Structure formats: C-alpha cells, structure tokens
CSV table of C-alpha atoms in Angstrom, one decimal:
chain,number,residue,atom,x,y,z
A,26,MET,CA,102.8,57.9,119.9
A,27,ASN,CA,104.2,55.8,122.8
A,28,ILE,CA,107.0,53.2,122.6
A,29,ASP,CA,104.7,50.2,122.7
A,30,ASN,CA,102.6,51.5,119.8
A,31,ILE,CA,105.5,52.5,117.6
A,32,THR,CA,107.2,49.2,118.3
A,33,VAL,CA,104.2,47.3,116.9
A,34,ALA,CA,104.0,49.7,113.9
A,35,VAL,CA,107.6,49.4,112.9
A,36,THR,CA,107.5,45.6,113.4
A,37,ASP,CA,104.6,45.4,111.1
A,38,LEU,CA,106.5,47.5,108.6
A,39,LEU,CA,109.5,45.2,108.9
A,40,LYS,CA,107.4,42.2,107.9
A,41,GLU,CA,106.3,44.1,104.8
A,42,LEU,CA,109.9,45.0,104.0
A,43,ILE,CA,110.9,41.3,104.2
A,44,SER,CA,108.1,40.4,101.8
A,45,THR,CA,109.4,42.9,99.3
A,46,PRO,CA,112.7,42.0,97.5
A,47,SER,CA,115.1,44.8,97.8
A,48,PHE,CA,118.5,43.8,96.4
A,49,SER,CA,120.9,46.6,95.9
A,50,ARG,CA,119.9,48.9,93.1
A,51,GLU,CA,116.4,47.2,93.1
A,52,GLU,CA,114.9,48.9,96.3
A,53,ALA,CA,112.0,50.7,94.7
A,54,GLY,CA,109.4,48.6,96.5
A,55,THR,CA,110.8,49.0,100.0
A,56,ALA,CA,111.4,52.7,99.4
A,57,ASP,CA,107.6,53.0,98.7
A,58,LEU,CA,106.7,51.1,101.8
A,59,ILE,CA,108.9,53.4,104.0
A,60,ARG,CA,107.4,56.5,102.4
A,61,SER,CA,103.9,55.2,102.9
A,62,PHE,CA,104.7,54.6,106.6
A,63,LEU,CA,106.0,58.2,107.0
A,64,GLN,CA,102.8,59.5,105.4
A,65,SER,CA,100.7,57.4,107.9
A,66,GLN,CA,102.6,59.1,110.7
A,67,HIS,CA,102.1,62.5,109.1
A,68,ILE,CA,105.8,63.0,108.7
A,69,PRO,CA,106.9,65.0,105.6
A,70,PHE,CA,109.8,63.4,103.7
A,71,TYR,CA,112.1,63.9,100.8
A,72,GLN,CA,113.3,61.4,98.3
A,73,LYS,CA,116.0,60.9,95.7
A,74,GLY,CA,116.2,57.6,93.8
A,75,HIS,CA,115.5,54.9,96.4
A,76,ASN,CA,116.6,57.0,99.3
A,77,THR,CA,114.1,58.7,101.7
A,78,TRP,CA,114.8,61.1,104.5
A,79,ALA,CA,112.8,63.1,107.0
A,80,ILE,CA,113.8,66.2,109.0
A,81,HIS,CA,112.6,66.9,112.6
A,82,SER,CA,109.8,69.3,112.7
A,83,SER,CA,111.7,71.9,114.8
A,84,TYR,CA,114.7,72.2,112.5
A,85,SER,CA,116.8,75.3,113.0
A,86,PRO,CA,120.0,76.2,111.2
A,87,GLU,CA,121.4,77.5,114.5
A,88,LYS,CA,121.5,74.0,116.0
A,89,PRO,CA,123.9,71.1,115.3
A,90,THR,CA,122.5,68.2,113.3
A,91,ILE,CA,122.5,64.5,114.0
A,92,LEU,CA,121.8,62.0,111.2
A,93,LEU,CA,120.1,58.7,111.9
A,94,ASN,CA,120.8,56.4,109.0
A,95,SER,CA,120.4,52.8,108.0
A,96,HIS,CA,119.7,50.9,104.8
A,97,HIS,CA,116.9,48.9,103.3
A,98,ASP,CA,118.7,47.0,100.6
A,99,THR,CA,119.8,43.4,101.0
A,100,VAL,CA,122.2,40.9,99.6
A,101,LYS,CA,120.8,38.0,97.7
A,102,PRO,CA,119.8,35.0,99.8
A,103,ALA,CA,122.7,32.8,100.8
A,104,ALA,CA,122.6,29.0,100.0
A,105,GLY,CA,121.0,26.8,102.6
A,106,TRP,CA,117.8,28.7,103.5
A,107,GLU,CA,115.2,26.3,105.1
A,108,ARG,CA,112.5,28.9,105.1
A,109,ASP,CA,111.3,31.2,102.3
A,110,PRO,CA,113.6,34.3,102.7
A,111,PHE,CA,110.7,36.5,101.5
A,112,ILE,CA,108.0,35.3,103.8
A,113,PRO,CA,108.4,36.8,107.3
A,114,LYS,CA,108.0,33.9,109.7
A,115,LEU,CA,107.7,34.5,113.5
A,116,GLU,CA,108.9,31.6,115.6
A,117,GLY,CA,108.7,32.5,119.3
A,118,ASP,CA,110.7,35.7,119.6
A,119,ARG,CA,112.5,35.3,116.3
A,120,LEU,CA,111.4,37.0,113.1
A,121,TYR,CA,113.0,35.1,110.1
A,122,GLY,CA,113.4,36.7,106.7
A,123,LEU,CA,116.0,38.2,104.4
A,124,GLY,CA,117.2,41.6,105.7
A,125,SER,CA,115.5,41.1,109.1
A,126,ASN,CA,118.8,41.5,110.9
A,127,ASP,CA,120.9,43.4,108.3
A,128,ALA,CA,119.6,45.9,108.5
A,129,GLY,CA,115.8,45.7,109.0
A,130,GLY,CA,115.9,45.6,112.8
A,131,PRO,CA,118.3,48.6,113.2
A,132,LEU,CA,116.4,50.6,110.5
A,133,MET,CA,113.0,50.0,112.2
A,134,ALA,CA,114.4,50.8,115.7
A,135,LEU,CA,115.9,54.1,114.4
A,136,LEU,CA,112.7,54.9,112.6
A,137,GLY,CA,110.7,54.3,115.8
A,138,ALA,CA,113.0,56.5,117.8
A,139,PHE,CA,112.7,59.3,115.2
A,140,CYS,CA,108.9,59.1,115.2
A,141,ILE,CA,108.9,59.6,119.0
A,142,LEU,CA,111.4,62.4,119.0
A,143,ASN,CA,109.6,64.1,116.1
A,144,GLU,CA,106.8,64.9,118.5
A,145,LYS,CA,109.1,66.7,120.9
A,146,GLU,CA,109.8,70.5,120.3
A,147,ASP,CA,112.7,71.1,122.6
A,148,LEU,CA,115.5,69.0,121.2
A,149,PRO,CA,119.0,70.7,121.5
A,150,TYR,CA,119.9,69.5,118.0
A,151,ASN,CA,118.4,68.9,114.6
A,152,LEU,CA,117.5,65.4,113.7
A,153,ILE,CA,117.4,63.7,110.3
A,154,PHE,CA,116.3,60.2,109.6
A,155,ALA,CA,117.4,58.6,106.4
A,156,ALA,CA,116.6,55.2,105.0
A,157,THR,CA,119.0,54.6,102.1
A,158,ALA,CA,119.9,52.3,99.3
A,159,GLU,CA,122.9,50.4,97.9
A,160,GLU,CA,124.7,50.0,101.2
A,161,GLU,CA,125.6,46.4,100.5
A,162,ILE,CA,127.6,47.4,97.5
A,163,SER,CA,128.8,50.8,98.8
A,164,GLY,CA,126.9,52.2,95.8
A,165,LYS,CA,127.1,55.8,94.6
A,166,ASN,CA,123.3,56.1,94.5
A,167,GLY,CA,122.9,55.4,98.2
A,168,VAL,CA,123.6,57.6,101.1
A,169,ALA,CA,126.5,59.3,99.3
A,170,SER,CA,124.1,60.7,96.8
A,171,ILE,CA,122.1,62.6,99.4
A,172,LEU,CA,124.6,63.9,101.8
A,173,GLY,CA,125.1,67.1,99.9
A,174,GLU,CA,121.3,67.8,100.2
A,175,LEU,CA,121.2,67.3,104.0
A,176,GLY,CA,123.3,70.3,104.9
A,177,LYS,CA,126.1,70.2,107.5
A,178,ILE,CA,126.0,67.0,109.6
A,179,ASP,CA,127.8,67.1,113.0
A,180,LEU,CA,127.2,63.5,114.0
A,181,GLY,CA,126.0,60.3,112.3
A,182,ILE,CA,124.4,57.3,114.0
A,183,VAL,CA,124.5,54.3,111.7
A,184,GLY,CA,122.1,51.5,112.3
A,185,GLU,CA,123.7,48.1,111.9
A,186,PRO,CA,123.4,44.9,114.0
A,187,THR,CA,125.9,45.4,116.9
A,188,GLN,CA,123.8,43.9,119.8
A,189,MET,CA,123.3,47.6,120.8
A,190,GLN,CA,126.9,48.1,121.7
A,191,LEU,CA,128.7,51.1,120.3
A,192,ALA,CA,131.2,50.7,117.4
A,193,ILE,CA,133.4,53.8,117.7
A,194,ALA,CA,135.6,52.9,114.7
A,195,GLU,CA,135.3,50.9,111.6
A,196,LYS,CA,137.8,49.5,109.2
A,197,GLY,CA,138.0,50.9,105.6
A,198,LEU,CA,138.1,48.8,102.5
A,199,MET,CA,140.4,49.0,99.4
A,200,VAL,CA,140.2,46.3,96.7
A,201,LEU,CA,143.2,45.9,94.5
A,202,ASP,CA,143.3,44.3,91.1
A,203,CYS,CA,146.8,42.9,90.5
A,204,VAL,CA,148.4,41.7,87.3
A,205,ALA,CA,151.7,39.8,87.0
A,206,HIS,CA,153.1,39.7,83.5
A,207,GLY,CA,155.2,36.9,81.9
A,208,LYS,CA,155.7,35.6,78.4
A,209,THR,CA,153.9,32.7,76.7
A,210,GLY,CA,155.7,29.6,75.7
A,211,HIS,CA,155.3,25.8,75.4
A,212,ALA,CA,155.2,24.1,78.8
A,213,ALA,CA,157.2,21.1,77.5
A,214,ARG,CA,160.3,23.3,76.7
A,215,GLU,CA,162.4,25.8,78.6
A,216,GLU,CA,160.8,28.9,77.1
A,217,GLY,CA,158.5,31.7,78.2
A,218,ILE,CA,158.2,33.4,81.5
A,219,ASN,CA,155.5,31.9,83.8
A,220,ALA,CA,153.3,34.7,85.1
A,221,ILE,CA,152.2,32.5,88.0
A,222,TYR,CA,155.7,32.3,89.2
A,223,GLU,CA,156.1,36.1,88.7
A,224,ALA,CA,153.0,36.6,90.9
A,225,MET,CA,154.1,34.3,93.7
A,226,PRO,CA,156.6,36.6,95.5
A,227,ASP,CA,154.0,39.4,95.6
A,228,ILE,CA,151.3,37.0,96.9
A,229,GLU,CA,153.7,35.9,99.6
A,230,TRP,CA,154.4,39.5,100.5
A,231,PHE,CA,150.7,40.2,100.9
A,232,ARG,CA,150.4,37.1,103.1
A,233,THR,CA,153.3,38.0,105.4
A,234,TYR,CA,153.7,41.8,105.5
A,235,ARG,CA,152.6,43.6,108.6
A,236,PHE,CA,152.0,47.3,108.6
A,237,PRO,CA,154.1,48.8,111.5
A,238,SER,CA,151.4,51.2,112.9
A,239,ILE,CA,148.6,49.4,114.7
A,240,SER,CA,145.3,51.2,115.6
A,241,ASP,CA,144.3,51.3,119.2
A,242,THR,CA,140.7,50.6,118.3
A,243,LEU,CA,140.9,48.6,115.1
A,244,GLY,CA,144.1,46.7,115.4
A,245,PRO,CA,146.3,46.0,112.4
A,246,VAL,CA,145.6,46.5,108.7
A,247,LYS,CA,144.4,43.2,107.2
A,248,MET,CA,145.3,42.1,103.7
A,249,SER,CA,143.9,38.9,102.0
A,250,VAL,CA,144.4,37.6,98.5
A,251,THR,CA,140.9,36.4,97.7
A,252,GLN,CA,140.9,35.6,93.9
A,253,ILE,CA,143.4,34.4,91.4
A,254,ALA,CA,143.3,33.4,87.7
A,255,ALA,CA,145.9,32.4,85.1
A,256,GLY,CA,146.4,30.2,82.0
A,257,THR,CA,144.2,28.9,79.2
A,258,GLN,CA,145.4,25.3,78.9
A,259,HIS,CA,147.8,22.8,80.5
A,260,ASN,CA,150.6,23.0,78.0
A,261,VAL,CA,150.9,26.7,77.6
A,262,VAL,CA,153.1,28.9,79.9
A,263,PRO,CA,150.7,31.6,81.1
A,264,PRO,CA,151.7,35.2,80.1
A,265,GLU,CA,149.5,36.8,82.7
A,266,CYS,CA,148.3,36.0,86.2
A,267,THR,CA,145.7,38.2,87.8
A,268,PHE,CA,144.7,38.3,91.5
A,269,VAL,CA,142.6,40.3,93.8
A,270,VAL,CA,143.5,41.6,97.3
A,271,ASP,CA,141.1,42.7,99.9
A,272,VAL,CA,142.7,45.4,102.2
A,273,ARG,CA,141.0,46.4,105.4
A,274,THR,CA,142.6,49.7,106.5
A,275,THR,CA,142.5,51.4,109.9
A,276,ASP,CA,142.7,55.0,111.1
A,277,ALA,CA,146.5,54.5,111.2
A,278,TYR,CA,146.6,54.6,107.4
A,279,SER,CA,144.4,56.3,104.8
A,280,ASN,CA,143.7,54.1,101.8
A,281,GLN,CA,146.1,56.3,99.7
A,282,ALA,CA,148.9,55.9,102.3
A,283,ALA,CA,148.4,52.1,102.5
A,284,PHE,CA,148.5,51.9,98.7
A,285,ALA,CA,151.7,53.8,98.5
A,286,ILE,CA,153.4,51.3,100.8
A,287,ILE,CA,152.0,48.3,98.8
A,288,ASP,CA,152.9,49.8,95.4
A,289,ALA,CA,156.5,50.4,96.5
A,290,ALA,CA,157.0,46.9,97.9
A,291,THR,CA,155.5,44.8,95.0
A,292,GLN,CA,156.5,44.2,91.4
A,293,CYS,CA,153.1,43.4,89.8
A,294,GLU,CA,150.8,46.0,88.2
A,295,ILE,CA,148.3,47.1,90.8
A,296,LYS,CA,145.2,49.1,90.4
A,297,PRO,CA,142.9,50.1,93.3
A,298,ARG,CA,139.2,50.0,92.5
A,299,SER,CA,138.6,53.0,94.7
A,300,PHE,CA,140.1,55.1,97.6
A,301,ARG,CA,136.6,56.2,98.7
A,302,LEU,CA,136.0,53.7,101.5
A,303,ASN,CA,138.3,54.9,104.3
A,304,SER,CA,138.2,53.9,107.9
A,305,SER,CA,135.8,56.0,110.1
A,306,GLY,CA,135.1,56.7,113.7
A,307,ILE,CA,134.7,59.1,116.5
A,308,ALA,CA,136.9,60.5,119.3
A,309,LEU,CA,136.8,58.7,122.6
A,310,ASP,CA,136.0,62.0,124.5
A,311,HIS,CA,133.0,62.8,122.2
A,312,PRO,CA,129.9,63.5,124.3
A,313,LEU,CA,128.0,60.7,122.6
A,314,VAL,CA,130.6,58.2,123.5
A,315,GLN,CA,130.6,59.4,127.1
A,316,GLN,CA,126.8,59.1,127.1
A,317,ALA,CA,127.0,55.6,125.8
A,318,GLN,CA,129.5,54.6,128.5
A,319,GLN,CA,127.3,56.1,131.2
A,320,LEU,CA,124.4,53.9,129.9
A,321,GLY,CA,126.6,50.8,130.3
A,322,MET,CA,127.3,50.3,126.6
A,323,ASP,CA,130.5,48.7,125.6
A,324,THR,CA,132.7,50.3,122.8
A,325,PHE,CA,134.6,48.4,120.2
A,326,GLY,CA,136.2,48.7,116.8
A,327,SER,CA,134.4,47.0,113.9
A,328,SER,CA,136.1,45.0,111.2
A,329,THR,CA,133.0,45.1,108.9
A,330,LEU,CA,132.2,47.9,106.5
A,331,SER,CA,129.1,50.1,106.5
A,332,ASP,CA,127.9,53.4,105.1
A,333,GLN,CA,130.1,55.0,107.8
A,334,ALA,CA,132.9,54.8,105.2
A,335,LEU,CA,131.1,57.4,103.1
A,336,MET,CA,130.4,59.9,105.8
A,337,PRO,CA,133.0,62.7,106.3
A,338,PHE,CA,131.9,63.5,109.8
A,339,PRO,CA,132.1,61.8,113.2
A,340,THR,CA,130.1,58.6,113.3
A,341,VAL,CA,129.2,55.6,115.4
A,342,LYS,CA,127.5,52.3,114.5
A,343,ILE,CA,124.9,50.7,116.8
A,344,GLY,CA,121.8,48.7,116.4
A,345,PRO,CA,119.8,45.6,117.5
A,346,GLY,CA,120.7,42.2,116.1
A,347,ASP,CA,124.0,40.4,115.7
A,348,SER,CA,126.5,40.9,112.9
A,349,ALA,CA,127.1,37.1,112.9
A,350,ARG,CA,123.6,36.6,111.5
A,351,SER,CA,124.1,38.9,108.5
A,352,HIS,CA,124.3,37.4,105.1
A,353,THR,CA,123.5,33.9,106.4
A,354,ALA,CA,120.8,31.4,105.7
A,355,ASP,CA,117.7,31.8,107.9
A,356,GLU,CA,118.6,35.2,109.0
A,357,TYR,CA,116.5,36.5,111.9
A,358,ILE,CA,116.0,39.4,114.3
A,359,CYS,CA,114.4,39.0,117.7
A,360,LEU,CA,111.4,41.2,118.3
A,361,SER,CA,112.6,41.8,121.8
A,362,GLU,CA,115.8,43.2,120.4
A,363,ILE,CA,113.8,45.8,118.4
A,364,GLU,CA,111.6,46.5,121.4
A,365,ALA,CA,114.6,47.1,123.7
A,366,ALA,CA,116.6,49.1,121.1
A,367,ILE,CA,114.1,52.0,120.7
A,368,PRO,CA,114.4,53.2,124.3
A,369,LYS,CA,118.1,52.6,124.2
A,370,TYR,CA,118.4,54.9,121.1
A,371,LEU,CA,116.2,57.5,122.9
A,372,ALA,CA,118.5,57.3,126.0
A,373,LEU,CA,121.5,57.7,123.8
A,374,LEU,CA,120.0,60.7,122.1
A,375,ALA,CA,119.1,62.4,125.4
A,376,GLY,CA,120.9,65.6,126.4
A,377,ASN,CA,123.7,67.6,124.7
A,378,ILE,CA,125.5,64.9,122.8
A,379,VAL,CA,126.9,67.0,120.0
C-alpha cells in the first residue's frame, strides 16, 4: 500500500475512533476498531485487555527491536466545547473531535508507517506496533501490562503531539500526599494547635526550594502545591491539614532521590503515591537522534508526561499535532499534519538507527 492510500485509510479510522468514546479504562470500542483495521490489512495481531500489538512479518531474535507506541484512550471532554466532541467534523484542513490530537493523529501516523514497513522484508531491526490503553492515567493495564510479552526492546518511539520535533527527554512525575497534624480546640480561646499553621512552613518550602542539580535537557525539578484541605467549621481549630504536591523530576534525580531530599527538609507526614513514573530519555549520540538531526528535526526536553515514563529502555517522543491543543475544548488535528508525519516517520526509521 502506498502512502496516499494508507493516509486515507488511517484518517478514516481516526474518524471512527473519535466517534467511539474511549475514556481511560473504557477503551473496548476503540480497541475493536483498531483490531478490525489490522485484520483488513491482513496484519496478525495480539491483544491483552484493551491493548493491541502487531509484530513485523520478518521478526528475527537476532535483530534489535524497535517499539512504535501510542495510546487510544482519552480524557473526558473539557468544558467549553462548541462542537460535539464525539462527532468528527472536518473544517478545511482541521479534523475536530476528542482525542484527535492527543493522541489520535500520532497513533494513526505510526500505524500508517508500520503498515508500509510491514511489507518490506529487509529491515535491519524488528518492528512492533502497539496501540495501548490507560495512558492518560498512567494505568497499570496499559503499556506496562504488555511490555513483558514483547521481549527485549532496544528503542521506543512514542507517538504524542510534538509538531514532529523530537523530544529526547521527558520529566517524571511524583505525587505527594502531605498531612500536617495539630490539635483541635475552640477558635475563640487560646487552645489547640492549628494544623494549617503547622502546614504553612512546609508549603512555603515547596514554593521556594530549588534542587541544586539542573538537567541539561529538562531544566530544574518543578514542585507545585496543587490541593489543600482543612477544617470542618469556622469556630474549630483544625487538627489536620492535608495538601497535595505535584513534583516533576528530571534525569538529575530519580523519584526516590528527590523524595529523600523532600522528606528530610519538611516536618509534615508525606506519602508518595508512586515512584514508578521516573524521567526518561535517550543519549544525544544515539543513532536515532543523529538521524533526526540530519532530517532537520529539532530536539527538546518535554515537561509533559507520557508512557515513556513506564519504559525501561531508550525512548523518544514524536508525533503530529501540538501539545498545546491536548485536553482542550474543540481539540483538533490537521489532516496535512498526519499526511506529512507518515513519510517523516519512515525517514526517521530508515537505516541502522538502533
């Protein structure tokens, strides 16, 4: 199948995906559509839960393996949509619909590139395409649940909207649940210990502290207090104040190392929800990065999280669309972006890149 034909085919599939709600953990419908498409292309596939993957027809255990991965789950529609988020609407070059940009466009472009490469028998590497679930919640039943079944992966290319520029590093995420303890009392008298006041020095520390090591590609670690709750009524001194901290780590600190610094510097009780979403990336001298630079692609460090965080091998993030459109009302992808992305993926995958 040539590029023009596969572009039309995956664009039609994208319209079907938009029409089929696929919130995280509820992706059965879109998984079925992707499997039906692979069947129509006579490509065998494997499935687990709402995840589907296909392996290049000339697989050999002697060759290194590249994983092409993107997700088909979406967030729920943001407030302010002026169009029906589940009706694909083409206006000029723009295809509107929930999940069109994040990550329908990248997923379809990777699928199109895989279909074309699957017809070639002389690839110097193995190629696996995986359309996975639960990316928007970093779920355990998404890509993490199938990595053990794919064998050794030497390189991952993750499809996310980056305007087809190459993200060579990505910040990790650690969410902290914090509790400051006090003692209840009547607000009219000098009694009790106000947990809000006990929390304030730690909240100020999170606001002002700067980790000394700064990543060359990702910059500094970023910490933000994003939620806070305390008290039951106006005249009772609150005995407990809870707050949540969003920590975006870099390759300069593992999540465990960052937490050790935080825990030593603060007084409140802190519990990390997980250490599993560490920063990720690839060496600047990796052949794929060199190939991208020869193709004129810019490289950058990404502050947003993707399934890269769950992949324990070198990865990059690249795809059509713009991250600024993700999770917004009236999300869209340009058809010209998908059309241009497929040959760019093919050019990136040309030669010995792993």
